[in-house]
Amino acid sequence: MFSTYNMKKYGAELRKIRKYLGLNQSDVRRLSGLNEDTLTNIENGLVIPRYDTIEILSHVYKFDLMNLLFFFKNEYDILSLYEMLDLAITYNDILKLKEIRDNLINFKDDPELDNLIQYSDFDMLLAYTESNIIYFDKKSSSQSKHQAKNFLVETLKSNNPDFSISSFKKFNYNFLELRMLLLIAQFESDIENYSLSNSIMEFILKKMSIFDKYELVPVKFKLIIYFNLAYNYHNLYNHKKVYNYAVEGIELGKSTNDFSNLFFLYYRKGIAEYHLKHPDYMDSLRKSIYILDILDRHELKKLYIESTKKNYDIDIN
């Protein structure tokens, strides 16, 4: 959760309590041992007071000021925000990504909110969103993508100063940092560095597995990883790996009723089965086309049918 506090209103309430008790700031300084600057800053809403400061003032004011602070607290569900991001990423929805980015900027810059938050984490989320926009924008140049990847690397260094792409396995990561690591893997795939990209994504899957039983990992995020692993291994002609990751992704999507990437996973499964000489490869390919029909992705359906005929002489119709 992002926690924010309207400190101006909280400070004004403390001033009201102090005056109700007939105390001036000098009285409070004498009774609490706090200096006047500290009290002035708190009452003007310029700082979030330390816990021990609130305890001292609670004793002077004979009022639970920590409990009062919670009345001026807003919480924003970070998991819901991740779900919105994952949905936009799944459908390459740049407009939605830009909307999320703009909302984050407005949230951070709104002077009325006095949002005292963990700005390093907030800036990470903003960097992640902005980098996704660059990644999915077809107009982005190779240079801008390279710069976006380097920006992600520098952002990850804020918590792990020695971080580098070559040493990514040496560090522990939170959920947001794992997402940034995935985007770095996607940038690596873009320049056909498939082996490094796969190594990063398989590392992420392993790191996330500990949270699976608690259902803390958003499904779409994992499906994005399976989607990209199947794509990368296809380009490395490792059809067994393609098949395995496609099946894992399909089972996850079916078990959670999330069909957003199933058309791609069934398609990759079918092509892998074709190369591995599995007799039921056509069943997988037709399921891919069927799902595209359900999703009204008619242009993509046409592209799949035409490219399959051209590249493999397979008629899916």
PDB file of C-alpha atoms in Angstrom:
ATOM      1  CA  MET A   1       0.000   0.000   0.000  1.00  0.00           C
ATOM      2  CA  PHE A   2       1.051   3.609  -0.589  1.00  0.00           C
ATOM      3  CA  SER A   3       0.345   5.480   2.648  1.00  0.00           C
ATOM      4  CA  THR A   4      -0.255   9.209   2.444  1.00  0.00           C
ATOM      5  CA  TYR A   5      -1.119  11.715   5.135  1.00  0.00           C
ATOM      6  CA  ASN A   6      -2.757  15.106   4.925  1.00  0.00           C
ATOM      7  CA  MET A   7      -0.303  16.691   7.297  1.00  0.00           C
ATOM      8  CA  LYS A   8      -1.713  20.211   7.001  1.00  0.00           C
ATOM      9  CA  LYS A   9      -5.045  19.060   8.398  1.00  0.00           C
ATOM     10  CA  TYR A  10      -3.321  16.945  11.045  1.00  0.00           C
ATOM     11  CA  GLY A  11      -1.107  19.872  12.068  1.00  0.00           C
ATOM     12  CA  ALA A  12      -4.106  22.201  12.196  1.00  0.00           C
ATOM     13  CA  GLU A  13      -5.874  19.717  14.475  1.00  0.00           C
ATOM     14  CA  LEU A  14      -2.868  19.626  16.825  1.00  0.00           C
ATOM     15  CA  ARG A  15      -2.840  23.421  16.932  1.00  0.00           C
ATOM     16  CA  LYS A  16      -6.549  23.392  17.778  1.00  0.00           C
ATOM     17  CA  ILE A  17      -5.976  20.911  20.635  1.00  0.00           C
ATOM     18  CA  ARG A  18      -3.054  22.963  21.981  1.00  0.00           C
ATOM     19  CA  LYS A  19      -5.106  26.160  22.018  1.00  0.00           C
ATOM     20  CA  TYR A  20      -8.083  24.364  23.566  1.00  0.00           C
ATOM     21  CA  LEU A  21      -5.768  23.368  26.421  1.00  0.00           C
ATOM     22  CA  GLY A  22      -4.702  27.004  26.797  1.00  0.00           C
ATOM     23  CA  LEU A  23      -1.095  26.282  25.843  1.00  0.00           C
ATOM     24  CA  ASN A  24       1.190  28.347  23.658  1.00  0.00           C
ATOM     25  CA  GLN A  25       4.178  26.883  21.828  1.00  0.00           C
ATOM     26  CA  SER A  26       6.560  27.955  24.585  1.00  0.00           C
ATOM     27  CA  ASP A  27       4.451  26.026  27.114  1.00  0.00           C
ATOM     28  CA  VAL A  28       4.612  22.908  24.943  1.00  0.00           C
ATOM     29  CA  ARG A  29       8.363  23.296  24.513  1.00  0.00           C
ATOM     30  CA  ARG A  30       8.813  23.545  28.290  1.00  0.00           C
ATOM     31  CA  LEU A  31       6.558  20.552  29.015  1.00  0.00           C
ATOM     32  CA  SER A  32       7.837  18.310  26.218  1.00  0.00           C
ATOM     33  CA  GLY A  33      11.465  19.272  25.728  1.00  0.00           C
ATOM     34  CA  LEU A  34      10.843  19.751  21.997  1.00  0.00           C
ATOM     35  CA  ASN A  35      12.220  22.835  20.288  1.00  0.00           C
ATOM     36  CA  GLU A  36       9.874  25.411  18.771  1.00  0.00           C
ATOM     37  CA  ASP A  37      10.948  24.680  15.185  1.00  0.00           C
ATOM     38  CA  THR A  38       9.842  21.068  15.543  1.00  0.00           C
ATOM     39  CA  LEU A  39       6.433  22.034  16.870  1.00  0.00           C
ATOM     40  CA  THR A  40       6.010  24.788  14.259  1.00  0.00           C
ATOM     41  CA  ASN A  41       6.864  22.394  11.421  1.00  0.00           C
ATOM     42  CA  ILE A  42       4.410  19.801  12.731  1.00  0.00           C
ATOM     43  CA  GLU A  43       1.577  22.302  13.126  1.00  0.00           C
ATOM     44  CA  ASN A  44       2.250  23.725   9.654  1.00  0.00           C
ATOM     45  CA  GLY A  45       2.135  20.234   8.153  1.00  0.00           C
ATOM     46  CA  LEU A  46       5.704  20.300   6.864  1.00  0.00           C
ATOM     47  CA  VAL A  47       6.826  16.980   8.359  1.00  0.00           C
ATOM     48  CA  ILE A  48       5.541  13.655   9.611  1.00  0.00           C
ATOM     49  CA  PRO A  49       6.618  13.635  13.271  1.00  0.00           C
ATOM     50  CA  ARG A  50       8.652  10.737  14.590  1.00  0.00           C
ATOM     51  CA  TYR A  51       6.888   8.135  16.699  1.00  0.00           C
ATOM     52  CA  ASP A  52       8.648   9.224  19.906  1.00  0.00           C
ATOM     53  CA  THR A  53       7.715  12.859  19.210  1.00  0.00           C
ATOM     54  CA  ILE A  54       4.048  11.896  18.874  1.00  0.00           C
ATOM     55  CA  GLU A  55       4.282   9.913  22.124  1.00  0.00           C
ATOM     56  CA  ILE A  56       5.724  12.924  23.969  1.00  0.00           C
ATOM     57  CA  LEU A  57       3.063  15.278  22.614  1.00  0.00           C
ATOM     58  CA  SER A  58       0.334  12.734  23.426  1.00  0.00           C
ATOM     59  CA  HIS A  59       1.472  12.835  27.050  1.00  0.00           C
ATOM     60  CA  VAL A  60       1.443  16.661  27.096  1.00  0.00           C
ATOM     61  CA  TYR A  61      -1.928  16.957  25.324  1.00  0.00           C
ATOM     62  CA  LYS A  62      -3.425  13.963  27.182  1.00  0.00           C
ATOM     63  CA  PHE A  63      -4.703  12.697  23.834  1.00  0.00           C
ATOM     64  CA  ASP A  64      -3.709   9.742  21.612  1.00  0.00           C
ATOM     65  CA  LEU A  65      -2.156  11.673  18.732  1.00  0.00           C
ATOM     66  CA  MET A  66      -0.964   8.513  16.965  1.00  0.00           C
ATOM     67  CA  ASN A  67      -4.534   7.307  16.694  1.00  0.00           C
ATOM     68  CA  LEU A  68      -5.525  10.791  15.523  1.00  0.00           C
ATOM     69  CA  LEU A  69      -2.927  10.600  12.729  1.00  0.00           C
ATOM     70  CA  PHE A  70      -4.701   7.578  11.249  1.00  0.00           C
ATOM     71  CA  PHE A  71      -7.790   9.730  10.653  1.00  0.00           C
ATOM     72  CA  PHE A  72      -5.714  11.704   8.147  1.00  0.00           C
ATOM     73  CA  LYS A  73      -4.289   8.667   6.368  1.00  0.00           C
ATOM     74  CA  ASN A  74      -5.181   7.440   2.891  1.00  0.00           C
ATOM     75  CA  GLU A  75      -4.074   4.094   1.514  1.00  0.00           C
ATOM     76  CA  TYR A  76      -3.756   3.147  -2.107  1.00  0.00           C
ATOM     77  CA  ASP A  77      -3.854  -0.531  -3.005  1.00  0.00           C
ATOM     78  CA  ILE A  78      -0.584  -1.257  -4.780  1.00  0.00           C
ATOM     79  CA  LEU A  79      -1.795  -4.708  -5.874  1.00  0.00           C
ATOM     80  CA  SER A  80      -4.737  -3.144  -7.715  1.00  0.00           C
ATOM     81  CA  LEU A  81      -2.322  -0.771  -9.407  1.00  0.00           C
ATOM     82  CA  TYR A  82      -0.153  -3.720 -10.467  1.00  0.00           C
ATOM     83  CA  GLU A  83      -3.232  -5.420 -11.915  1.00  0.00           C
ATOM     84  CA  MET A  84      -4.021  -2.323 -13.998  1.00  0.00           C
ATOM     85  CA  LEU A  85      -0.428  -2.216 -15.214  1.00  0.00           C
ATOM     86  CA  ASP A  86      -0.409  -5.932 -16.044  1.00  0.00           C
ATOM     87  CA  LEU A  87      -3.644  -5.579 -18.014  1.00  0.00           C
ATOM     88  CA  ALA A  88      -2.254  -2.652 -20.006  1.00  0.00           C
ATOM     89  CA  ILE A  89       1.001  -4.540 -20.622  1.00  0.00           C
ATOM     90  CA  THR A  90      -0.833  -7.711 -21.687  1.00  0.00           C
ATOM     91  CA  TYR A  91      -2.748  -5.813 -24.371  1.00  0.00           C
ATOM     92  CA  ASN A  92       0.119  -3.445 -25.269  1.00  0.00           C
ATOM     93  CA  ASP A  93      -2.211  -0.598 -24.304  1.00  0.00           C
ATOM     94  CA  ILE A  94       0.067   2.442 -24.453  1.00  0.00           C
ATOM     95  CA  LEU A  95      -2.794   4.882 -23.870  1.00  0.00           C
ATOM     96  CA  LYS A  96      -3.672   3.129 -20.597  1.00  0.00           C
ATOM     97  CA  LEU A  97      -0.021   3.063 -19.556  1.00  0.00           C
ATOM     98  CA  LYS A  98       0.217   6.802 -20.210  1.00  0.00           C
ATOM     99  CA  GLU A  99      -2.958   7.370 -18.218  1.00  0.00           C
ATOM    100  CA  ILE A 100      -1.499   5.439 -15.269  1.00  0.00           C
ATOM    101  CA  ARG A 101       1.758   7.395 -15.557  1.00  0.00           C
ATOM    102  CA  ASP A 102      -0.063  10.740 -15.633  1.00  0.00           C
ATOM    103  CA  ASN A 103      -2.185   9.757 -12.629  1.00  0.00           C
ATOM    104  CA  LEU A 104       0.957   8.817 -10.706  1.00  0.00           C
ATOM    105  CA  ILE A 105       2.564  12.161 -11.527  1.00  0.00           C
ATOM    106  CA  ASN A 106      -0.561  14.073 -10.506  1.00  0.00           C
ATOM    107  CA  PHE A 107      -0.792  12.030  -7.320  1.00  0.00           C
ATOM    108  CA  LYS A 108       2.788  12.840  -6.409  1.00  0.00           C
ATOM    109  CA  ASP A 109       2.643  16.533  -7.320  1.00  0.00           C
ATOM    110  CA  ASP A 110      -0.775  17.425  -5.878  1.00  0.00           C
ATOM    111  CA  PRO A 111      -0.009  20.086  -3.209  1.00  0.00           C
ATOM    112  CA  GLU A 112      -3.403  19.616  -1.589  1.00  0.00           C
ATOM    113  CA  LEU A 113      -2.667  16.037  -0.645  1.00  0.00           C
ATOM    114  CA  ASP A 114       0.665  16.595   1.068  1.00  0.00           C
ATOM    115  CA  ASN A 115       1.545  13.056   0.105  1.00  0.00           C
ATOM    116  CA  LEU A 116       4.364  12.073   2.395  1.00  0.00           C
ATOM    117  CA  ILE A 117       5.214   8.686   0.941  1.00  0.00           C
ATOM    118  CA  GLN A 118       8.253   6.521   0.375  1.00  0.00           C
ATOM    119  CA  TYR A 119       9.416   8.516  -2.630  1.00  0.00           C
ATOM    120  CA  SER A 120      12.140   6.073  -3.659  1.00  0.00           C
ATOM    121  CA  ASP A 121       9.532   3.322  -4.137  1.00  0.00           C
ATOM    122  CA  PHE A 122       7.175   5.751  -5.832  1.00  0.00           C
ATOM    123  CA  ASP A 123       9.874   6.873  -8.266  1.00  0.00           C
ATOM    124  CA  MET A 124      10.607   3.221  -9.027  1.00  0.00           C
ATOM    125  CA  LEU A 125       6.980   2.651  -9.976  1.00  0.00           C
ATOM    126  CA  LEU A 126       7.004   5.737 -12.163  1.00  0.00           C
ATOM    127  CA  ALA A 127      10.243   4.617 -13.850  1.00  0.00           C
ATOM    128  CA  TYR A 128       8.758   1.169 -14.451  1.00  0.00           C
ATOM    129  CA  THR A 129       5.606   2.616 -16.022  1.00  0.00           C
ATOM    130  CA  GLU A 130       7.515   5.079 -18.207  1.00  0.00           C
ATOM    131  CA  SER A 131       9.901   2.363 -19.392  1.00  0.00           C
ATOM    132  CA  ASN A 132       6.969   0.133 -20.367  1.00  0.00           C
ATOM    133  CA  ILE A 133       5.588   2.966 -22.497  1.00  0.00           C
ATOM    134  CA  ILE A 134       8.908   3.196 -24.338  1.00  0.00           C
ATOM    135  CA  TYR A 135       9.110  -0.587 -24.718  1.00  0.00           C
ATOM    136  CA  PHE A 136       5.648  -0.952 -26.279  1.00  0.00           C
ATOM    137  CA  ASP A 137       5.710   2.202 -28.396  1.00  0.00           C
ATOM    138  CA  LYS A 138       6.405   1.132 -31.989  1.00  0.00           C
ATOM    139  CA  LYS A 139       7.881   4.576 -32.632  1.00  0.00           C
ATOM    140  CA  SER A 140      10.585   4.127 -29.981  1.00  0.00           C
ATOM    141  CA  SER A 141      14.082   4.056 -31.429  1.00  0.00           C
ATOM    142  CA  SER A 142      16.741   1.511 -30.491  1.00  0.00           C
ATOM    143  CA  GLN A 143      18.562   4.287 -28.681  1.00  0.00           C
ATOM    144  CA  SER A 144      15.532   5.266 -26.593  1.00  0.00           C
ATOM    145  CA  LYS A 145      14.979   1.615 -25.650  1.00  0.00           C
ATOM    146  CA  HIS A 146      18.633   1.284 -24.688  1.00  0.00           C
ATOM    147  CA  GLN A 147      18.340   4.415 -22.550  1.00  0.00           C
ATOM    148  CA  ALA A 148      15.157   3.094 -20.919  1.00  0.00           C
ATOM    149  CA  LYS A 149      16.919  -0.165 -20.036  1.00  0.00           C
ATOM    150  CA  ASN A 150      19.843   1.748 -18.530  1.00  0.00           C
ATOM    151  CA  PHE A 151      17.378   3.901 -16.598  1.00  0.00           C
ATOM    152  CA  LEU A 152      15.883   0.743 -15.077  1.00  0.00           C
ATOM    153  CA  VAL A 153      19.360  -0.459 -14.129  1.00  0.00           C
ATOM    154  CA  GLU A 154      20.161   2.852 -12.425  1.00  0.00           C
ATOM    155  CA  THR A 155      16.802   2.813 -10.628  1.00  0.00           C
ATOM    156  CA  LEU A 156      17.453  -0.701  -9.297  1.00  0.00           C
ATOM    157  CA  LYS A 157      20.749   0.561  -7.908  1.00  0.00           C
ATOM    158  CA  SER A 158      18.862   2.766  -5.441  1.00  0.00           C
ATOM    159  CA  ASN A 159      18.288  -0.306  -3.238  1.00  0.00           C
ATOM    160  CA  ASN A 160      21.185  -2.430  -4.514  1.00  0.00           C
ATOM    161  CA  PRO A 161      24.087  -0.050  -5.307  1.00  0.00           C
ATOM    162  CA  ASP A 162      26.211  -2.827  -6.837  1.00  0.00           C
ATOM    163  CA  PHE A 163      23.466  -4.055  -9.158  1.00  0.00           C
ATOM    164  CA  SER A 164      24.314  -4.793 -12.774  1.00  0.00           C
ATOM    165  CA  ILE A 165      22.584  -6.935 -15.376  1.00  0.00           C
ATOM    166  CA  SER A 166      25.451  -9.415 -15.358  1.00  0.00           C
ATOM    167  CA  SER A 167      25.227  -9.833 -11.563  1.00  0.00           C
ATOM    168  CA  PHE A 168      21.417  -9.859 -11.188  1.00  0.00           C
ATOM    169  CA  LYS A 169      21.387 -13.213  -9.350  1.00  0.00           C
ATOM    170  CA  LYS A 170      23.343 -11.821  -6.392  1.00  0.00           C
ATOM    171  CA  PHE A 171      20.514  -9.688  -5.009  1.00  0.00           C
ATOM    172  CA  ASN A 172      17.112  -9.963  -3.375  1.00  0.00           C
ATOM    173  CA  TYR A 173      14.193  -8.064  -4.873  1.00  0.00           C
ATOM    174  CA  ASN A 174      10.734  -6.889  -3.897  1.00  0.00           C
ATOM    175  CA  PHE A 175       7.746  -7.333  -6.240  1.00  0.00           C
ATOM    176  CA  LEU A 176       8.279  -4.025  -8.008  1.00  0.00           C
ATOM    177  CA  GLU A 177      11.975  -4.705  -8.528  1.00  0.00           C
ATOM    178  CA  LEU A 178      11.142  -8.131  -9.997  1.00  0.00           C
ATOM    179  CA  ARG A 179       8.833  -6.383 -12.464  1.00  0.00           C
ATOM    180  CA  MET A 180      11.625  -4.020 -13.428  1.00  0.00           C
ATOM    181  CA  LEU A 181      13.925  -7.001 -13.848  1.00  0.00           C
ATOM    182  CA  LEU A 182      11.364  -8.616 -16.174  1.00  0.00           C
ATOM    183  CA  LEU A 183      11.237  -5.482 -18.305  1.00  0.00           C
ATOM    184  CA  ILE A 184      15.037  -5.528 -18.549  1.00  0.00           C
ATOM    185  CA  ALA A 185      14.727  -9.140 -19.766  1.00  0.00           C
ATOM    186  CA  GLN A 186      12.241  -8.002 -22.414  1.00  0.00           C
ATOM    187  CA  PHE A 187      14.620  -5.280 -23.588  1.00  0.00           C
ATOM    188  CA  GLU A 188      17.360  -7.932 -23.836  1.00  0.00           C
ATOM    189  CA  SER A 189      15.044 -10.123 -25.905  1.00  0.00           C
ATOM    190  CA  ASP A 190      14.420  -7.164 -28.208  1.00  0.00           C
ATOM    191  CA  ILE A 191      18.105  -7.155 -29.155  1.00  0.00           C
ATOM    192  CA  GLU A 192      18.043 -10.961 -29.553  1.00  0.00           C
ATOM    193  CA  ASN A 193      19.943 -11.605 -26.340  1.00  0.00           C
ATOM    194  CA  TYR A 194      17.558 -14.486 -25.678  1.00  0.00           C
ATOM    195  CA  SER A 195      19.747 -16.558 -23.365  1.00  0.00           C
ATOM    196  CA  LEU A 196      20.282 -13.712 -20.893  1.00  0.00           C
ATOM    197  CA  SER A 197      16.616 -12.758 -21.141  1.00  0.00           C
ATOM    198  CA  ASN A 198      15.563 -16.331 -20.328  1.00  0.00           C
ATOM    199  CA  SER A 199      18.018 -16.574 -17.457  1.00  0.00           C
ATOM    200  CA  ILE A 200      16.522 -13.442 -15.878  1.00  0.00           C
ATOM    201  CA  MET A 201      12.923 -14.617 -16.329  1.00  0.00           C
ATOM    202  CA  GLU A 202      13.593 -18.101 -14.965  1.00  0.00           C
ATOM    203  CA  PHE A 203      15.255 -16.465 -11.965  1.00  0.00           C
ATOM    204  CA  ILE A 204      12.111 -14.349 -11.433  1.00  0.00           C
ATOM    205  CA  LEU A 205       9.851 -17.423 -11.597  1.00  0.00           C
ATOM    206  CA  LYS A 206      11.999 -19.154  -8.997  1.00  0.00           C
ATOM    207  CA  LYS A 207      11.958 -16.114  -6.714  1.00  0.00           C
ATOM    208  CA  MET A 208       8.178 -15.800  -6.987  1.00  0.00           C
ATOM    209  CA  SER A 209       7.445 -19.473  -6.339  1.00  0.00           C
ATOM    210  CA  ILE A 210       7.702 -18.972  -2.574  1.00  0.00           C
ATOM    211  CA  PHE A 211       4.682 -16.641  -2.726  1.00  0.00           C
ATOM    212  CA  ASP A 212       2.498 -18.900  -4.886  1.00  0.00           C
ATOM    213  CA  LYS A 213       0.765 -20.650  -1.995  1.00  0.00           C
ATOM    214  CA  TYR A 214      -0.243 -17.266  -0.588  1.00  0.00           C
ATOM    215  CA  GLU A 215      -1.660 -16.208  -3.978  1.00  0.00           C
ATOM    216  CA  LEU A 216       0.279 -12.947  -3.782  1.00  0.00           C
ATOM    217  CA  VAL A 217       1.651 -13.012  -7.332  1.00  0.00           C
ATOM    218  CA  PRO A 218      -0.763 -11.536  -9.918  1.00  0.00           C
ATOM    219  CA  VAL A 219      -1.666 -14.143 -12.537  1.00  0.00           C
ATOM    220  CA  LYS A 220      -1.180 -11.834 -15.522  1.00  0.00           C
ATOM    221  CA  PHE A 221       2.367 -11.081 -14.405  1.00  0.00           C
ATOM    222  CA  LYS A 222       3.255 -14.785 -14.450  1.00  0.00           C
ATOM    223  CA  LEU A 223       1.482 -15.279 -17.779  1.00  0.00           C
ATOM    224  CA  ILE A 224       3.577 -12.459 -19.251  1.00  0.00           C
ATOM    225  CA  ILE A 225       6.699 -14.363 -18.169  1.00  0.00           C
ATOM    226  CA  TYR A 226       5.498 -17.659 -19.699  1.00  0.00           C
ATOM    227  CA  PHE A 227       4.542 -15.764 -22.864  1.00  0.00           C
ATOM    228  CA  ASN A 228       8.037 -14.279 -23.190  1.00  0.00           C
ATOM    229  CA  LEU A 229       9.880 -17.478 -22.277  1.00  0.00           C
ATOM    230  CA  ALA A 230       7.969 -19.432 -24.928  1.00  0.00           C
ATOM    231  CA  TYR A 231       8.762 -16.731 -27.488  1.00  0.00           C
ATOM    232  CA  ASN A 232      12.469 -16.623 -26.613  1.00  0.00           C
ATOM    233  CA  TYR A 233      12.957 -20.385 -26.635  1.00  0.00           C
ATOM    234  CA  HIS A 234      11.172 -20.568 -29.983  1.00  0.00           C
ATOM    235  CA  ASN A 235      13.806 -18.198 -31.358  1.00  0.00           C
ATOM    236  CA  LEU A 236      16.500 -20.434 -29.865  1.00  0.00           C
ATOM    237  CA  TYR A 237      14.895 -23.502 -31.542  1.00  0.00           C
ATOM    238  CA  ASN A 238      14.528 -25.183 -28.155  1.00  0.00           C
ATOM    239  CA  HIS A 239      11.096 -26.644 -28.876  1.00  0.00           C
ATOM    240  CA  LYS A 240      10.989 -28.795 -25.750  1.00  0.00           C
ATOM    241  CA  LYS A 241      11.380 -25.708 -23.549  1.00  0.00           C
ATOM    242  CA  VAL A 242       8.764 -23.871 -25.596  1.00  0.00           C
ATOM    243  CA  TYR A 243       6.358 -26.751 -25.075  1.00  0.00           C
ATOM    244  CA  ASN A 244       7.008 -26.959 -21.319  1.00  0.00           C
ATOM    245  CA  TYR A 245       6.564 -23.234 -20.638  1.00  0.00           C
ATOM    246  CA  ALA A 246       3.536 -23.004 -22.917  1.00  0.00           C
ATOM    247  CA  VAL A 247       1.873 -25.881 -21.036  1.00  0.00           C
ATOM    248  CA  GLU A 248       2.667 -24.289 -17.648  1.00  0.00           C
ATOM    249  CA  GLY A 249       1.191 -20.996 -18.810  1.00  0.00           C
ATOM    250  CA  ILE A 250      -1.910 -22.662 -20.266  1.00  0.00           C
ATOM    251  CA  GLU A 251      -2.559 -24.576 -17.047  1.00  0.00           C
ATOM    252  CA  LEU A 252      -2.205 -21.384 -15.012  1.00  0.00           C
ATOM    253  CA  GLY A 253      -4.548 -19.463 -17.314  1.00  0.00           C
ATOM    254  CA  LYS A 254      -7.169 -22.231 -17.338  1.00  0.00           C
ATOM    255  CA  SER A 255      -7.056 -22.684 -13.556  1.00  0.00           C
ATOM    256  CA  THR A 256      -7.616 -18.955 -12.991  1.00  0.00           C
ATOM    257  CA  ASN A 257      -9.979 -18.304 -15.925  1.00  0.00           C
ATOM    258  CA  ASP A 258      -7.507 -15.815 -17.369  1.00  0.00           C
ATOM    259  CA  PHE A 259      -7.504 -16.210 -21.151  1.00  0.00           C
ATOM    260  CA  SER A 260      -5.557 -13.054 -21.992  1.00  0.00           C
ATOM    261  CA  ASN A 261      -2.411 -14.806 -23.267  1.00  0.00           C
ATOM    262  CA  LEU A 262      -3.765 -18.296 -23.931  1.00  0.00           C
ATOM    263  CA  PHE A 263      -4.050 -17.768 -27.688  1.00  0.00           C
ATOM    264  CA  PHE A 264      -0.299 -17.130 -27.889  1.00  0.00           C
ATOM    265  CA  LEU A 265       0.588 -19.982 -25.529  1.00  0.00           C
ATOM    266  CA  TYR A 266      -1.590 -22.456 -27.448  1.00  0.00           C
ATOM    267  CA  TYR A 267      -0.015 -21.267 -30.690  1.00  0.00           C
ATOM    268  CA  ARG A 268       3.519 -21.691 -29.347  1.00  0.00           C
ATOM    269  CA  LYS A 269       2.543 -25.093 -27.939  1.00  0.00           C
ATOM    270  CA  GLY A 270       1.175 -26.137 -31.344  1.00  0.00           C
ATOM    271  CA  ILE A 271       4.277 -25.041 -33.270  1.00  0.00           C
ATOM    272  CA  ALA A 272       6.523 -26.754 -30.702  1.00  0.00           C
ATOM    273  CA  GLU A 273       4.432 -29.932 -31.034  1.00  0.00           C
ATOM    274  CA  TYR A 274       4.775 -29.688 -34.815  1.00  0.00           C
ATOM    275  CA  HIS A 275       8.580 -29.581 -34.510  1.00  0.00           C
ATOM    276  CA  LEU A 276       8.552 -32.355 -31.902  1.00  0.00           C
ATOM    277  CA  LYS A 277       6.281 -34.424 -34.187  1.00  0.00           C
ATOM    278  CA  HIS A 278       3.419 -34.631 -31.700  1.00  0.00           C
ATOM    279  CA  PRO A 279       0.317 -35.885 -33.534  1.00  0.00           C
ATOM    280  CA  ASP A 280      -2.102 -33.407 -31.908  1.00  0.00           C
ATOM    281  CA  TYR A 281      -0.346 -30.155 -32.851  1.00  0.00           C
ATOM    282  CA  MET A 282      -3.332 -29.066 -34.975  1.00  0.00           C
ATOM    283  CA  ASP A 283      -5.581 -29.196 -31.918  1.00  0.00           C
ATOM    284  CA  SER A 284      -3.392 -26.645 -30.121  1.00  0.00           C
ATOM    285  CA  LEU A 285      -3.193 -24.371 -33.165  1.00  0.00           C
ATOM    286  CA  ARG A 286      -6.964 -24.443 -33.664  1.00  0.00           C
ATOM    287  CA  LYS A 287      -7.537 -23.629 -29.997  1.00  0.00           C
ATOM    288  CA  SER A 288      -5.326 -20.575 -30.476  1.00  0.00           C
ATOM    289  CA  ILE A 289      -7.457 -19.401 -33.415  1.00  0.00           C
ATOM    290  CA  TYR A 290     -10.675 -20.171 -31.535  1.00  0.00           C
ATOM    291  CA  ILE A 291      -9.598 -18.007 -28.576  1.00  0.00           C
ATOM    292  CA  LEU A 292      -8.667 -15.152 -30.928  1.00  0.00           C
ATOM    293  CA  ASP A 293     -12.194 -15.398 -32.346  1.00  0.00           C
ATOM    294  CA  ILE A 294     -13.693 -15.173 -28.860  1.00  0.00           C
ATOM    295  CA  LEU A 295     -11.522 -12.143 -28.072  1.00  0.00           C
ATOM    296  CA  ASP A 296     -12.465 -10.453 -31.380  1.00  0.00           C
ATOM    297  CA  ARG A 297      -8.782 -10.253 -32.321  1.00  0.00           C
ATOM    298  CA  HIS A 298      -9.575 -10.775 -35.990  1.00  0.00           C
ATOM    299  CA  GLU A 299      -6.520  -9.025 -37.430  1.00  0.00           C
ATOM    300  CA  LEU A 300      -4.225 -11.088 -35.243  1.00  0.00           C
ATOM    301  CA  LYS A 301      -6.137 -14.242 -36.192  1.00  0.00           C
ATOM    302  CA  LYS A 302      -5.579 -13.462 -39.867  1.00  0.00           C
ATOM    303  CA  LEU A 303      -1.876 -12.854 -39.225  1.00  0.00           C
ATOM    304  CA  TYR A 304      -1.512 -16.174 -37.372  1.00  0.00           C
ATOM    305  CA  ILE A 305      -3.225 -18.114 -40.157  1.00  0.00           C
ATOM    306  CA  GLU A 306      -1.185 -16.481 -42.923  1.00  0.00           C
ATOM    307  CA  SER A 307       2.193 -16.733 -41.171  1.00  0.00           C
ATOM    308  CA  THR A 308       1.574 -20.375 -40.227  1.00  0.00           C
ATOM    309  CA  LYS A 309       0.820 -21.226 -43.844  1.00  0.00           C
ATOM    310  CA  LYS A 310       3.839 -19.278 -45.086  1.00  0.00           C
ATOM    311  CA  ASN A 311       6.382 -20.536 -42.528  1.00  0.00           C
ATOM    312  CA  TYR A 312       5.214 -24.124 -41.965  1.00  0.00           C
ATOM    313  CA  ASP A 313       2.820 -24.861 -44.829  1.00  0.00           C
ATOM    314  CA  ILE A 314       0.150 -25.596 -42.219  1.00  0.00           C
ATOM    315  CA  ASP A 315      -3.442 -24.645 -42.988  1.00  0.00           C
ATOM    316  CA  ILE A 316      -5.163 -23.972 -39.649  1.00  0.00           C
ATOM    317  CA  ASN A 317      -8.591 -23.307 -41.205  1.00  0.00           C
TER     318      ASN A 317
END
